[in-house]
Amino acid sequence: MFDWKPLERNVCTDLFTNLIRLQIFSNFASYADPATEKTREKSHVTFLGLMAIASEFSTSLCSHCEKAIPVTNIDLHYAHCSRNLERCTICRDMIPKKHAEEHYLSTHAPVACSQCSVTLEREVLALHKDESCPQRIITCEYCEFPLPAVNLVEHQEVCGNRTEYCDLCNKYVRQRERNDHEALHSRSRNIAESSRNENVPERVQAAPRRPAHDLSRRHVLFTIAVTGVAVVIGSMFLQRSADSY
């Protein structure tokens, strides 16, 4: 964030300088070119008003808290600041004197980690337990077994070298290479499907084939009809033979 305080102080300094020059020039002009007493008084009042406005924007650095305070309030601020506030020797923040001990105990007091027994400031204890404590619990990426972080590297070195059978290529694949192996199969399958789709010619639409069950039914009916005709002819032939005898 841009710090406007130095710019404000420079602007105020320039404003004071220009006001003084204006007053000197005004006094000189009044002697060089005679003017009425009323005009001179009006000019002086205007000058005092501008001085008052400029003083409101002027700031001064408090020697106790090192903050930029308006000049009009610097004395009152310093009396209140020095009486009620003190600077923390560790984090350099301004703390109310009545809360100084509480601030130290809640923020900077040394405490021991319940997992690894290392001593550190209370303020960073939670971050230590979540990210850097060697005894924090982490899950193995291969077998999802929870174990302390200090043992993770050794465990994954063994666990990652375990092999499992791949049903797609009938090979044994190490656990640490399982994801890459499956991705390779996926890419190969996509390439094969793409090539198959490109090589299949467009087929001319033919007449729809009749269902198989329709053909079977017609065949049975035809067989029955032929058998019936044969039976009729045979019976007629036998009847004529009988009449002839």
Short mmCIF file of C-alpha atoms in Angstrom, two decimals:
data_model
loop_
_atom_site.label_atom_id
_atom_site.label_comp_id
_atom_site.label_asym_id
_atom_site.label_seq_id
_atom_site.Cartn_x
_atom_site.Cartn_y
_atom_site.Cartn_z
CA MET A 1 0.00 0.00 0.00
CA PHE A 2 1.27 3.47 -0.89
CA ASP A 3 2.33 5.56 2.11
CA TRP A 4 0.72 8.99 1.85
CA LYS A 5 2.24 10.38 5.08
CA PRO A 6 5.52 11.69 3.58
CA LEU A 7 3.57 13.21 0.71
CA GLU A 8 1.20 14.94 3.13
CA ARG A 9 4.12 16.37 5.10
CA ASN A 10 5.79 17.66 1.90
CA VAL A 11 2.55 19.23 0.71
CA CYS A 12 2.04 20.95 4.05
CA THR A 13 5.62 22.23 4.09
CA ASP A 14 5.22 23.66 0.60
CA LEU A 15 1.91 25.22 1.62
CA PHE A 16 3.49 26.96 4.65
CA THR A 17 6.36 28.24 2.49
CA ASN A 18 4.03 29.61 -0.14
CA LEU A 19 1.82 31.27 2.47
CA ILE A 20 4.81 33.06 4.01
CA ARG A 21 5.93 34.22 0.57
CA LEU A 22 2.41 35.42 -0.12
CA GLN A 23 2.35 37.40 3.12
CA ILE A 24 5.75 39.01 2.42
CA PHE A 25 4.72 39.89 -1.11
CA SER A 26 1.44 41.31 0.18
CA ASN A 27 3.22 43.52 2.74
CA PHE A 28 5.72 44.72 0.14
CA ALA A 29 2.95 45.49 -2.31
CA SER A 30 1.07 47.46 0.31
CA TYR A 31 4.05 49.80 0.76
CA ALA A 32 4.83 50.06 -2.94
CA ASP A 33 1.21 50.71 -3.89
CA PRO A 34 -0.72 52.56 -1.13
CA ALA A 35 -3.88 50.71 -0.04
CA THR A 36 -6.54 51.31 2.52
CA GLU A 37 -6.19 50.00 6.06
CA LYS A 38 -9.35 47.90 5.61
CA THR A 39 -7.89 46.02 2.66
CA ARG A 40 -4.71 45.23 4.57
CA GLU A 41 -6.71 43.88 7.52
CA LYS A 42 -8.78 41.71 5.19
CA SER A 43 -5.61 40.29 3.61
CA HIS A 44 -4.16 39.52 7.03
CA VAL A 45 -7.33 37.67 8.11
CA THR A 46 -7.23 35.60 4.92
CA PHE A 47 -3.62 34.71 5.62
CA LEU A 48 -4.43 33.57 9.16
CA GLY A 49 -7.31 31.45 7.87
CA LEU A 50 -5.08 29.72 5.34
CA MET A 51 -2.50 29.11 8.06
CA ALA A 52 -5.17 27.46 10.24
CA ILE A 53 -6.32 25.21 7.38
CA ALA A 54 -2.74 24.19 6.60
CA SER A 55 -2.03 23.36 10.23
CA GLU A 56 -4.97 20.93 10.27
CA PHE A 57 -3.35 18.89 7.47
CA SER A 58 0.15 19.02 8.95
CA THR A 59 1.31 15.93 10.87
CA SER A 60 4.04 15.15 13.34
CA LEU A 61 5.61 11.81 14.28
CA CYS A 62 4.82 10.56 17.78
CA SER A 63 8.10 9.67 19.50
CA HIS A 64 6.41 6.85 21.48
CA CYS A 65 4.38 4.91 18.92
CA GLU A 66 6.04 6.34 15.78
CA LYS A 67 2.71 7.17 14.12
CA ALA A 68 1.95 10.33 12.13
CA ILE A 69 -0.44 12.45 14.21
CA PRO A 70 -2.03 15.82 13.27
CA VAL A 71 0.00 18.68 14.75
CA THR A 72 -3.03 20.05 16.53
CA ASN A 73 -3.45 16.78 18.48
CA ILE A 74 0.16 15.68 18.98
CA ASP A 75 0.50 16.80 22.61
CA LEU A 76 -2.77 15.20 23.69
CA HIS A 77 -1.97 12.04 21.76
CA TYR A 78 1.51 11.70 23.25
CA ALA A 79 0.20 12.05 26.80
CA HIS A 80 -2.39 9.33 26.23
CA CYS A 81 -0.05 7.08 24.21
CA SER A 82 2.86 7.12 26.64
CA ARG A 83 0.58 6.54 29.62
CA ASN A 84 -1.48 3.61 28.22
CA LEU A 85 0.59 1.85 25.55
CA GLU A 86 3.90 0.02 25.39
CA ARG A 87 5.78 -1.67 22.56
CA CYS A 88 6.15 -5.45 22.59
CA THR A 89 9.84 -6.32 22.58
CA ILE A 90 9.23 -9.42 20.41
CA CYS A 91 6.74 -8.46 17.70
CA ARG A 92 7.17 -4.66 18.07
CA ASP A 93 3.40 -4.07 18.17
CA MET A 94 1.91 -1.40 20.43
CA ILE A 95 0.01 -3.17 23.23
CA PRO A 96 -2.13 -1.73 26.03
CA LYS A 97 -0.07 -1.89 29.19
CA LYS A 98 -2.82 -3.67 31.10
CA HIS A 99 -2.90 -6.43 28.43
CA ALA A 100 0.88 -6.81 27.97
CA GLU A 101 1.16 -10.02 30.02
CA GLU A 102 -1.90 -11.53 28.37
CA HIS A 103 -0.44 -10.68 24.95
CA TYR A 104 2.82 -12.41 25.80
CA LEU A 105 1.17 -15.57 27.17
CA SER A 106 -1.28 -15.95 24.28
CA THR A 107 1.18 -15.11 21.50
CA HIS A 108 4.86 -15.43 22.41
CA ALA A 109 5.05 -17.72 25.46
CA PRO A 110 7.05 -20.90 24.67
CA VAL A 111 4.97 -24.09 24.63
CA ALA A 112 5.80 -27.72 23.86
CA CYS A 113 4.20 -29.56 20.95
CA SER A 114 2.10 -32.44 22.27
CA GLN A 115 3.17 -34.66 19.35
CA CYS A 116 6.93 -34.12 19.02
CA SER A 117 7.72 -32.19 22.27
CA VAL A 118 9.57 -29.41 20.43
CA THR A 119 9.30 -25.95 22.07
CA LEU A 120 8.04 -22.99 20.04
CA GLU A 121 5.88 -19.87 20.33
CA ARG A 122 2.19 -20.43 20.99
CA GLU A 123 1.29 -18.28 17.98
CA VAL A 124 2.81 -20.77 15.50
CA LEU A 125 1.86 -23.97 17.33
CA ALA A 126 -1.22 -24.72 15.22
CA LEU A 127 0.69 -24.17 11.96
CA HIS A 128 3.50 -26.42 13.24
CA LYS A 129 1.09 -29.27 14.02
CA ASP A 130 -0.60 -29.05 10.61
CA GLU A 131 2.41 -28.62 8.32
CA SER A 132 5.81 -29.29 9.86
CA CYS A 133 5.50 -31.56 12.89
CA PRO A 134 7.34 -34.85 12.16
CA GLN A 135 4.77 -36.79 14.18
CA ARG A 136 1.68 -35.48 12.37
CA ILE A 137 -0.42 -38.23 10.79
CA ILE A 138 -0.29 -38.58 6.98
CA THR A 139 -1.94 -41.16 4.72
CA CYS A 140 0.11 -43.29 2.33
CA GLU A 141 -0.82 -42.50 -1.28
CA TYR A 142 -0.55 -46.17 -2.30
CA CYS A 143 -2.30 -48.10 0.47
CA GLU A 144 -4.05 -45.21 2.31
CA PHE A 145 -2.60 -46.37 5.63
CA PRO A 146 -2.22 -43.54 8.22
CA LEU A 147 1.23 -43.18 9.79
CA PRO A 148 3.55 -40.46 11.23
CA ALA A 149 5.15 -38.14 8.69
CA VAL A 150 8.64 -39.07 9.86
CA ASN A 151 8.03 -42.68 8.68
CA LEU A 152 6.23 -41.84 5.44
CA VAL A 153 9.23 -41.84 3.08
CA GLU A 154 10.50 -45.24 4.22
CA HIS A 155 7.01 -46.75 4.13
CA GLN A 156 6.21 -45.47 0.63
CA GLU A 157 9.55 -46.68 -0.67
CA VAL A 158 8.49 -50.23 0.23
CA CYS A 159 4.78 -49.84 -0.47
CA GLY A 160 5.36 -48.25 -3.88
CA ASN A 161 7.43 -51.21 -5.03
CA ARG A 162 4.64 -53.71 -4.39
CA THR A 163 3.26 -55.19 -7.61
CA GLU A 164 -0.29 -55.91 -8.73
CA TYR A 165 -1.55 -57.93 -11.68
CA CYS A 166 -2.92 -55.93 -14.66
CA ASP A 167 -5.86 -57.67 -16.32
CA LEU A 168 -5.47 -55.63 -19.51
CA CYS A 169 -1.93 -56.60 -20.45
CA ASN A 170 -1.43 -59.63 -18.18
CA LYS A 171 1.62 -58.10 -16.53
CA TYR A 172 2.64 -57.23 -12.96
CA VAL A 173 2.91 -53.48 -12.38
CA ARG A 174 4.50 -51.66 -9.43
CA GLN A 175 2.19 -49.47 -7.33
CA ARG A 176 4.24 -46.32 -7.93
CA GLU A 177 3.81 -46.87 -11.70
CA ARG A 178 0.14 -47.88 -11.57
CA ASN A 179 -1.34 -44.51 -12.56
CA ASP A 180 1.02 -44.06 -15.52
CA HIS A 181 0.37 -47.64 -16.62
CA GLU A 182 -3.41 -47.20 -16.58
CA ALA A 183 -3.08 -43.89 -18.44
CA LEU A 184 -1.03 -45.68 -21.12
CA HIS A 185 -3.79 -48.27 -21.57
CA SER A 186 -6.37 -45.53 -21.79
CA ARG A 187 -4.44 -43.70 -24.52
CA SER A 188 -3.91 -46.92 -26.48
CA ARG A 189 -7.62 -47.75 -26.29
CA ASN A 190 -8.58 -44.28 -27.52
CA ILE A 191 -6.12 -44.49 -30.43
CA ALA A 192 -7.44 -47.95 -31.45
CA GLU A 193 -11.05 -46.78 -31.39
CA SER A 194 -10.18 -43.69 -33.42
CA SER A 195 -8.35 -45.77 -36.06
CA ARG A 196 -11.23 -48.27 -36.26
CA ASN A 197 -13.75 -45.47 -36.86
CA GLU A 198 -11.62 -43.97 -39.62
CA ASN A 199 -11.08 -47.29 -41.49
CA VAL A 200 -14.69 -48.53 -41.53
CA PRO A 201 -16.23 -47.67 -45.03
CA GLU A 202 -19.67 -46.26 -45.33
CA ARG A 203 -22.06 -49.12 -45.99
CA VAL A 204 -24.85 -48.81 -48.55
CA GLN A 205 -28.17 -49.29 -46.88
CA ALA A 206 -29.69 -52.59 -48.05
CA ALA A 207 -33.22 -53.86 -47.69
CA PRO A 208 -33.97 -54.89 -44.15
CA ARG A 209 -33.43 -58.58 -43.55
CA ARG A 210 -36.34 -60.62 -42.45
CA PRO A 211 -36.22 -61.95 -38.94
CA ALA A 212 -35.07 -65.55 -38.58
CA HIS A 213 -38.23 -66.65 -36.80
CA ASP A 214 -40.39 -65.55 -39.80
CA LEU A 215 -38.32 -67.74 -42.14
CA SER A 216 -38.63 -70.76 -39.85
CA ARG A 217 -42.42 -70.39 -39.60
CA ARG A 218 -42.81 -70.20 -43.38
CA HIS A 219 -40.61 -73.27 -43.80
CA VAL A 220 -42.79 -75.25 -41.39
CA LEU A 221 -46.01 -74.18 -43.11
CA PHE A 222 -44.56 -75.12 -46.52
CA THR A 223 -43.56 -78.57 -45.19
CA ILE A 224 -47.03 -79.16 -43.76
CA ALA A 225 -48.68 -78.15 -47.03
CA VAL A 226 -46.46 -80.46 -49.12
CA THR A 227 -47.06 -83.33 -46.69
CA GLY A 228 -50.84 -82.77 -46.85
CA VAL A 229 -50.86 -82.79 -50.65
CA ALA A 230 -48.77 -85.97 -50.67
CA VAL A 231 -51.18 -87.67 -48.26
CA VAL A 232 -54.21 -86.72 -50.39
CA ILE A 233 -52.60 -87.96 -53.60
CA GLY A 234 -51.50 -91.16 -51.91
CA SER A 235 -54.98 -91.88 -50.57
CA MET A 236 -56.56 -91.30 -54.00
CA PHE A 237 -54.02 -93.65 -55.58
CA LEU A 238 -54.75 -96.40 -53.02
CA GLN A 239 -58.52 -96.00 -53.52
CA ARG A 240 -58.24 -96.48 -57.29
CA SER A 241 -56.05 -99.53 -56.80
CA ALA A 242 -58.67 -101.06 -54.49
CA ASP A 243 -61.51 -100.42 -56.99
CA SER A 244 -59.58 -102.09 -59.79
CA TYR A 245 -59.34 -105.33 -57.84
#
